Structures are given as C-alpha cells and as structure tokens.
Amino acid sequence: MSFKLPEASPLQRSDFLFGVATASFQVEGATTEDGRGESIWDRFCDTPGRVLGGDNGMPACDHYHRWADDLDMIKSLGFDAYRFSIAWPRIEPESGVWNDKGFDFYDRLVDGMLERGIKPYATLYHWDLPQYLGERGGWVNRDTAYRFADYADRVTRVLGNRVSSYATLNEPWCSAFLSYRLGIHAPGLKDDRMGFQAAHHLLLAHGLALPRMRDNAPTSEHGIVLNFTPAYPETDSQADRAAAAYSDEENSHFYLEPLLTGHYPVAVAERHPEWMPTVYPGDMDAIAADLDFLGINFYTRAVITASGENDYDGVPQQAAKTDIGWEIYPQALTDLLTGFKARYDNLPPVYITENGAADNTPVTNGEVNDQLRVGYYDAHLNAVDRAIQAGVDVQGYFAWSLMDNFEWAEGYSQRFGIVHVNYDTQVRTPKASALAFKAFLAAR
Ligand code: IFM
C-alpha cells in the first residue's frame, strides 16, 4: 500500500523533502525534570474543566527519554526531516535564568538527527509559554515579544547552523485567537481586543527575533509557520460570498499580510477599528522582514453563512469527516496555495509544515489499519501536487504527526499519529499510514 500520485509529480523526486512533525508539550512528558519550569499549558491542564478528561502533559509520549528510539523510527520509515519544537520553559525556567540541562536535551536531539541523516526543522514556540510570562499578561503584554527575541537568540546561538530550518512561531492564530479571544486554549480568555493585541505581539516577537537568529545561524533557513482554515460560502449568494471573503481577511490574511507587506488587512481595520492592536513605530517593518520560507499548516476548510448561523457548525452534514469532526476537503489546500500566489507577488517558498487527520482506529492483532488517514494523505499529497503544477513553489511536506500525542483541549482523545502510542506501555506501533509513507518514500 502506497500513495498514488501522477507519474511525473515533483513529490516523487528525491529533492522534495518529506518529514514528520511533533511539538514539545505534546510529546515530551518529563514536565518537572532537569529544571524545566511550568508552562501555561501545565497550569491550564491543572484547571478543572479546561482539558478533556483532565489530561495533562504527563507522560505524553515520554519523548524526552525515548527520543533516540523515536529518531530511529523516523529513519526506518524513510523520512528526510523531523520538525520538532523547543520548550521555552526548559530553556528559561525562570525569567533570565538559562538552564544548561534544557539546552543539553535539544543538543542531543539535534546531534542525534544529524548522526542519522535526518534534517532538523526546529520551531521555537509551539504554545508552551513559561507560566511566569503568562502571569505578566502573556502575549497581551508587549514585553513578551522582547523576552521571546532573547530566548530565540540564546537557542540559535547554541544550536546554530546544525538546524536546517528555524520557525519562530507555530500557528500564531491559535496562540492569539484560540487563547485570548475564543477561550479554548491556555490561558482561556475571551476578549476580541486582547486576541488582536496578542496577534500583534506574536508577530512582533517573530520580527524581533528573526535578525538575531540569522546572525547566529546564517546558513539555516528562517521563517514562520501559520495555520489556515480557508472559508467557503455556503451558498453562491453575494452575502455568503462576502462573509466568507471577510472571514479569510480576519483569520488568514491578518497574519500573512503583515508578514509579506507590512500592513494589516484594510478590510479588518475598516470593519472593526475597535479591535485593531496598538502598534508602535517600527513594528510593521520588523514584522515584514524577509522570510526564507512560509510554513503552512492545513487540515480543513470552514463553510460560512452571512447570518453566522447554520445548524451544522460549519461542517456540511453529508461531508466526509475525520474523527475530530473536521471536514475532509483537500481541494481547499490547492485553492489556498494558488490563491496566496495570486495575491502576494513575494510569497516565499512554502513548506506544508503540518497536514494530517484524527483517525482513532485502535490496534487489532498488533496492527492499526487507519484507512481513513491513508486516504486523507493520498488526497492531500495530490492537492499539493496540483498546486505545484499551477506554479506554487512548495519545497516539502510534513505529516502531523509522527505519533499520537496530547491534542491540547482534546487531551489524548484524538489520535493524529502515523504511529500509534500506547500511553500505558509507551509501545509504538506504526500504522498502515506510516507503512504507506515508507513504501512511497522508498520508491523515490
Ligand atoms: O496538534 C495540533 C498541533 O499542535 C498544531 N496544529 C494542529 C494540530 C492538530 O490539531
């Protein structure tokens, strides 16, 4: 079993990069070991009612101890790269205190990848903000952006050019809107103005960090990872089309446009001037610093009505869905990529830094036959191929995720891994989807 792509597809070439992705809080465990400080997610998990089942970051996949075996697994499946993230609270457990044991862990991890011929793709911030910064207002406090730039500076000084690619942030939409506007992620606040201010401070953090990262690691690539859930109108009415277009301005272009043009979208500023963040002189220039790449995370689309009311929560009733309830709609990935190329003449080279499906198929007789996920990957790899044929510069693709892990507010209830994890025994079982990747990658 493998994936089927057109014969001449660039995805079949050995210079197209394939990787798997994880994130520190979701896989590492060891939340109190070797001097790691508390993160806002540790605190959020400890707050009753915030995370399904009262789950927390322990033991997750115990990757902190099992990283060498996990790297062997990545190698044996034939992937070129591993996208991982660095836990800020391991590196700077208290404000201004730099923890050698935290640096040592990522040192070992990166060297372990290099020894195995796996390219390290590091993300500096995948949501585990130190709790002490959370207590000072988190991303609503402008100072957090400066603290991030210092942290990024320290990490890139230590890991330097050994890392092929650094992303400053993973999905600032989630760190801003899900966390401060929609109340779903840590710290769980619900305030529009705060959400937009947090977004600005996250983008500023990226902009302040970037030149320091380039100085420290001049031969690495530097960029950012954004998530997109493109909006489609429910009907062809002018009102629904306008509502969908506006939704993209607020949720997608509010993050991408400042990075590529130095401006927030006019449509948002016109409709909601009261939400626009406080911006200091020089901020937008910093945010619009050149990117070596744009990381795009894609899972699904949103279906929008002008009234904001539908009885199916944005997912058409008859649609094929993954186990978390997200519609499977691969054409949206092609449309998203070609749409960005049409809108931005300076769109940098793109990596699909996350794509994948929740498919909770259990282990049966030692195997996991996750056919929904196999089909999802097949369809989305073809969607990427169509975008490349249409002229979009896509350099690589990362499956989310290497293994089942802590799915944030959903706890351990949703499994996104191509490798199954038994959280009691920590036994890893490659699923049919992992074997499909293995066969596909071996045939390149
Ligand atoms: O698990 C998350 C990941 O941390 C960020 N992107 C989406 C994934 C699935 O929800």
Coordinates of N, CA, C and O and ligand atoms in Angstrom, one line a residue, residues 22-23 26 83 126-127 170-171 174 185 227 297 299 324 326 354 356 400-401 405-408 416, ligand 1:
T22 N 6.2 17.0 15.3 CA 5.7 16.9 16.7 C 5.8 18.3 17.3 O 6.4 19.2 16.7
A23 N 5.4 18.4 18.6 CA 5.7 19.6 19.4 C 6.0 19.2 20.8 O 5.4 18.3 21.3
Q26 N 3.4 18.3 23.5 CA 2.5 17.2 23.1 C 3.2 15.9 23.2 O 2.5 14.9 23.2
R83 N 10.5 17.7 12.2 CA 10.1 19.0 12.7 C 9.6 18.8 14.2 O 8.7 18.1 14.4
H126 N 5.9 26.6 20.2 CA 4.7 25.9 19.9 C 3.8 25.8 21.1 O 3.5 24.8 21.7
W127 N 3.5 27.0 21.7 CA 2.5 27.3 22.6 C 2.8 27.1 24.1 O 2.0 27.5 25.0
N170 N 4.8 28.7 15.8 CA 3.8 27.8 15.2 C 2.4 28.3 15.4 O 2.0 28.5 16.6
E171 N 1.7 28.6 14.3 CA 0.3 29.0 14.4 C 0.0 30.1 15.3 O -0.8 29.9 16.3
C174 N -3.6 30.5 16.6 CA -4.0 29.7 17.8 C -3.5 30.4 19.1 O -4.3 30.5 20.0
H185 N -7.9 27.6 24.3 CA -6.5 27.2 24.6 C -6.0 28.1 25.8 O -6.6 29.2 26.0
N227 N -1.3 28.7 10.4 CA -2.3 27.8 10.1 C -3.5 28.4 9.3 O -3.8 29.6 9.6
N297 N 0.2 25.2 7.7 CA -0.4 24.0 8.3 C -1.9 24.0 7.8 O -2.6 25.0 7.9
Y299 N -5.5 21.6 7.6 CA -6.3 20.4 8.0 C -7.7 20.4 7.3 O -8.1 19.3 6.8
I324 N -12.2 13.8 14.6 CA -12.4 15.0 15.4 C -13.6 15.9 14.8 O -13.9 16.9 15.4
W326 N -13.7 17.2 11.6 CA -13.3 18.2 10.6 C -13.5 17.6 9.2 O -13.2 16.5 9.0
E354 N 2.4 21.1 8.4 CA 1.5 20.1 9.1 C 0.4 19.8 8.2 O -0.2 20.7 7.6
G356 N -2.7 16.4 8.3 CA -3.0 15.1 8.9 C -4.4 15.0 9.3 O -5.2 15.9 9.3
W400 N 1.5 15.6 10.1 CA 1.2 15.7 11.5 C 0.4 14.5 11.9 O -0.7 14.4 11.4
S401 N 0.9 13.6 12.7 CA 2.1 13.8 13.4 C 2.9 12.5 13.3 O 2.4 11.5 12.9
N405 N -0.4 11.9 20.2 CA 0.1 12.7 21.3 C -1.0 13.5 22.0 O -2.2 13.3 21.7
F406 N -0.6 14.4 22.8 CA -1.5 15.2 23.6 C -2.1 16.3 22.7 O -1.5 17.2 22.2
E407 N -3.4 16.1 22.4 CA -4.1 17.0 21.5 C -4.8 18.2 22.2 O -6.0 18.4 22.1
W408 N -4.0 18.9 22.9 CA -4.4 20.2 23.6 C -5.8 20.0 24.3 O -5.9 19.1 25.1
F416 N -3.6 11.7 16.1 CA -3.2 12.2 14.8 C -1.9 11.5 14.3 O -1.4 11.9 13.3
Ligands
IFM1 O1 -2.0 19.1 17.3 C1 -2.1 20.3 16.6 C2 -0.8 21.0 16.5 O2 -0.2 21.2 17.8 C3 -0.9 22.3 15.8 N1 -1.6 22.2 14.6 C4 -2.8 21.4 14.6 C5 -2.6 20.0 15.2 C6 -3.9 19.2 15.2 O3 -4.9 19.9 15.9

